[in-house]
Amino acid sequence: MPTGDLIASDQPAADPQAIERAWHVLDEVMDPEVPVISLTDLGIVREVEWRAGQLRVVLTPTYSGCPATEHIELSAKSALTDAGFEQVQIEQQLAPAWTTDWISERGRERLKAYGIAPPVGSAAKPSFDKIIECPLCGSSNTKEITEFGSTACKALYQCNDCLEPFDYFKCI
Amino acid sequence: MQRYDDLTELLLQLGDSAMVQAQRLCELVGGAPALEEEVALMNVGLDLVGQARNWLEYAAERINDGRTADDLVFHRDQSDYRNLLMVEQPNGDFGVTMAKQFLFDSWHYAMLQSLSDSSDERIAAVAAKSLKEVTYHLRRSSEWIKRLGDGTDESHTRMQAAIDKVWHYTFEFAMPAEYLAQLEADRVVPDASSLHQRWIGTVTSVLSEATLVQPEPAARNYLSGKDGLHSESLGYILAEMQFLPRAYPDANW
């Protein structure tokens, strides 16, 4: 084993529990534009590990032009610093490209409770007749108003029964 | 005009085309025909700005003269821009805006499809990410071409006029791109030679469903975006886009 590895694993912070703790911290950091879903629920935290005495966190952006990318990076870093991690390095990784298939079950429930219809189906196996349920009344009688909503990740729908407009988290 | 290696030239063509198209879309803030349309146009623009940044950051690293992606966007003159001529054309009415968007989207889609299998890992990563977004852009612009083309007499006439007006600039999509030949051989752009065929396939199918007449293949002329020979429109775009960072070089967010 190279000497470097021994030094890294000798550091008190490098225990597996610390990694688990870091995941918990990131689980409390909310998306700035959809503040009910955490970074881990969104599936954008790709890796958390120790490297050369630093906590290395790999994030992936949702959309190429998502203006929240830098904000998310900053809030992840400050949450980890506040939790006692001194050396934190955040990296962005593009491949494999983020997909809504990585949103957790809990994340989907939280989106729905917040009034945003979660992505329907799987991006890996696209289907054309998706039924988007109204997150407010549960009706499947809904229509698309426009393919783009208030943020890049959402489309605008309306319920034909309760007549309320609602956001749909696009399946990509 | 500065000329770089083929790979860097490709990155500039992709980055500049996305950037200029995004800038044109931004002109429609406060001026789109409907609120939902405005939101959609801006979302497409936002995706393209993000993609432009990914391409131009890579280009800046390869050029390696201390300039950043921002410097490339805000401090180059038009003869150093490599964007397609199509994206710099004025927006015109909504028909022209959508005709340009559709013709660009269909080219962009075919190009990104090819680049997703690039032997250059960074290009493949940016392309695969962008392709997800551009699939959405293409679907939306195709729907508009069909809806307006196969709509009322008025919308049909105007959509046909819009296609005819900007079709001329598609000669660049068909050009035997000499600089792509080596990149294709190196599998940086794996399917470069089928690019035109895949692009025209999409166009033919959408225009025919839209009951529109597909013009004859456009003739090449002296202009060439990839050689920095632009129409006069690009100068006006850059003048507006670059004014602030040039007048106030220290300005920051």
mmCIF file with all atom_site columns, C-alpha atoms in Angstrom, chain A residues 60-67 69-70 94-95 97-99 123 144-152 155-156 170 172, chain B residues 36-37 39-41 43-44 46-47 49-51 53-54 121-122 124-126 128-130 132-133 136-137 139-140 143:
data_model
loop_
_atom_site.group_PDB
_atom_site.id
_atom_site.type_symbol
_atom_site.label_atom_id
_atom_site.label_alt_id
_atom_site.label_comp_id
_atom_site.label_asym_id
_atom_site.label_entity_id
_atom_site.label_seq_id
_atom_site.pdbx_PDB_ins_code
_atom_site.Cartn_x
_atom_site.Cartn_y
_atom_site.Cartn_z
_atom_site.occupancy
_atom_site.B_iso_or_equiv
_atom_site.pdbx_formal_charge
_atom_site.auth_seq_id
_atom_site.auth_comp_id
_atom_site.auth_asym_id
_atom_site.auth_atom_id
_atom_site.pdbx_PDB_model_num
ATOM 1  C CA . THR A 1 60  ? -24.108 16.976 -11.142 1.00 0.00 ? 60  THR A CA 1
ATOM 2  C CA . PRO A 1 61  ? -26.192 19.846 -12.560 1.00 0.00 ? 61  PRO A CA 1
ATOM 3  C CA . THR A 1 62  ? -29.860 19.230 -13.386 1.00 0.00 ? 62  THR A CA 1
ATOM 4  C CA . TYR A 1 63  ? -29.914 21.406 -16.544 1.00 0.00 ? 63  TYR A CA 1
ATOM 5  C CA . SER A 1 64  ? -26.916 22.942 -18.361 1.00 0.00 ? 64  SER A CA 1
ATOM 6  C CA . GLY A 1 65  ? -28.152 26.458 -17.718 1.00 0.00 ? 65  GLY A CA 1
ATOM 7  C CA . CYS A 1 66  ? -29.727 25.948 -14.297 1.00 0.00 ? 66  CYS A CA 1
ATOM 8  C CA . PRO A 1 67  ? -29.005 29.220 -12.451 1.00 0.00 ? 67  PRO A CA 1
ATOM 9  C CA . THR A 1 69  ? -26.058 25.304 -9.810  1.00 0.00 ? 69  THR A CA 1
ATOM 10 C CA . GLU A 1 70  ? -23.619 27.718 -8.139  1.00 0.00 ? 70  GLU A CA 1
ATOM 11 C CA . LEU A 1 94  ? -21.524 16.123 -16.253 1.00 0.00 ? 94  LEU A CA 1
ATOM 12 C CA . ALA A 1 95  ? -21.418 12.431 -17.142 1.00 0.00 ? 95  ALA A CA 1
ATOM 13 C CA . ALA A 1 97  ? -26.087 13.158 -17.333 1.00 0.00 ? 97  ALA A CA 1
ATOM 14 C CA . TRP A 1 98  ? -28.595 13.701 -14.551 1.00 0.00 ? 98  TRP A CA 1
ATOM 15 C CA . THR A 1 99  ? -31.990 12.100 -15.038 1.00 0.00 ? 99  THR A CA 1
ATOM 16 C CA . ALA A 1 123 ? -36.537 8.719  -18.764 1.00 0.00 ? 123 ALA A CA 1
ATOM 17 C CA . GLU A 1 144 ? -50.604 20.662 -20.669 1.00 0.00 ? 144 GLU A CA 1
ATOM 18 C CA . ILE A 1 145 ? -50.607 24.462 -20.851 1.00 0.00 ? 145 ILE A CA 1
ATOM 19 C CA . THR A 1 146 ? -46.995 24.843 -21.931 1.00 0.00 ? 146 THR A CA 1
ATOM 20 C CA . GLU A 1 147 ? -43.953 22.607 -22.114 1.00 0.00 ? 147 GLU A CA 1
ATOM 21 C CA . PHE A 1 148 ? -41.948 25.026 -20.002 1.00 0.00 ? 148 PHE A CA 1
ATOM 22 C CA . GLY A 1 149 ? -42.794 26.387 -16.569 1.00 0.00 ? 149 GLY A CA 1
ATOM 23 C CA . SER A 1 150 ? -41.275 28.751 -14.043 1.00 0.00 ? 150 SER A CA 1
ATOM 24 C CA . THR A 1 151 ? -37.953 26.880 -14.071 1.00 0.00 ? 151 THR A CA 1
ATOM 25 C CA . ALA A 1 152 ? -36.185 24.762 -16.683 1.00 0.00 ? 152 ALA A CA 1
ATOM 26 C CA . ALA A 1 155 ? -43.813 22.273 -17.370 1.00 0.00 ? 155 ALA A CA 1
ATOM 27 C CA . LEU A 1 156 ? -47.158 23.970 -16.724 1.00 0.00 ? 156 LEU A CA 1
ATOM 28 C CA . LYS A 1 170 ? -40.481 17.095 -16.454 1.00 0.00 ? 170 LYS A CA 1
ATOM 29 C CA . ILE A 1 172 ? -35.789 13.747 -18.584 1.00 0.00 ? 172 ILE A CA 1
ATOM 30 C CA . GLU B 2 36  ? -46.441 30.966 -21.789 1.00 0.00 ? 36  GLU B CA 1
ATOM 31 C CA . GLU B 2 37  ? -44.492 31.406 -25.016 1.00 0.00 ? 37  GLU B CA 1
ATOM 32 C CA . VAL B 2 39  ? -41.471 31.547 -20.553 1.00 0.00 ? 39  VAL B CA 1
ATOM 33 C CA . ALA B 2 40  ? -40.723 28.772 -23.054 1.00 0.00 ? 40  ALA B CA 1
ATOM 34 C CA . LEU B 2 41  ? -38.465 30.929 -25.247 1.00 0.00 ? 41  LEU B CA 1
ATOM 35 C CA . ASN B 2 43  ? -36.154 28.514 -20.926 1.00 0.00 ? 43  ASN B CA 1
ATOM 36 C CA . VAL B 2 44  ? -34.726 27.432 -24.273 1.00 0.00 ? 44  VAL B CA 1
ATOM 37 C CA . LEU B 2 46  ? -31.275 29.497 -20.619 1.00 0.00 ? 46  LEU B CA 1
ATOM 38 C CA . ASP B 2 47  ? -30.448 25.925 -21.646 1.00 0.00 ? 47  ASP B CA 1
ATOM 39 C CA . VAL B 2 49  ? -26.457 29.743 -22.362 1.00 0.00 ? 49  VAL B CA 1
ATOM 40 C CA . GLY B 2 50  ? -25.543 26.825 -20.086 1.00 0.00 ? 50  GLY B CA 1
ATOM 41 C CA . GLN B 2 51  ? -24.466 24.723 -23.060 1.00 0.00 ? 51  GLN B CA 1
ATOM 42 C CA . ARG B 2 53  ? -20.634 27.948 -21.205 1.00 0.00 ? 53  ARG B CA 1
ATOM 43 C CA . ASN B 2 54  ? -19.742 24.245 -21.196 1.00 0.00 ? 54  ASN B CA 1
ATOM 44 C CA . GLU B 2 121 ? -14.897 12.183 -23.223 1.00 0.00 ? 121 GLU B CA 1
ATOM 45 C CA . ARG B 2 122 ? -15.513 15.781 -22.304 1.00 0.00 ? 122 ARG B CA 1
ATOM 46 C CA . ALA B 2 124 ? -19.356 13.301 -25.174 1.00 0.00 ? 124 ALA B CA 1
ATOM 47 C CA . ALA B 2 125 ? -20.389 14.389 -21.655 1.00 0.00 ? 125 ALA B CA 1
ATOM 48 C CA . VAL B 2 126 ? -21.447 17.912 -22.656 1.00 0.00 ? 126 VAL B CA 1
ATOM 49 C CA . ALA B 2 128 ? -25.171 13.889 -23.907 1.00 0.00 ? 128 ALA B CA 1
ATOM 50 C CA . LYS B 2 129 ? -26.284 16.473 -21.352 1.00 0.00 ? 129 LYS B CA 1
ATOM 51 C CA . SER B 2 130 ? -27.240 19.009 -24.037 1.00 0.00 ? 130 SER B CA 1
ATOM 52 C CA . LYS B 2 132 ? -31.625 15.848 -23.449 1.00 0.00 ? 132 LYS B CA 1
ATOM 53 C CA . GLU B 2 133 ? -32.439 19.545 -23.502 1.00 0.00 ? 133 GLU B CA 1
ATOM 54 C CA . TYR B 2 136 ? -37.193 19.024 -25.897 1.00 0.00 ? 136 TYR B CA 1
ATOM 55 C CA . HIS B 2 137 ? -36.400 22.173 -27.923 1.00 0.00 ? 137 HIS B CA 1
ATOM 56 C CA . ARG B 2 139 ? -40.083 18.739 -30.181 1.00 0.00 ? 139 ARG B CA 1
ATOM 57 C CA . ARG B 2 140 ? -41.483 22.105 -29.257 1.00 0.00 ? 140 ARG B CA 1
ATOM 58 C CA . GLU B 2 143 ? -44.962 21.357 -33.016 1.00 0.00 ? 143 GLU B CA 1
#
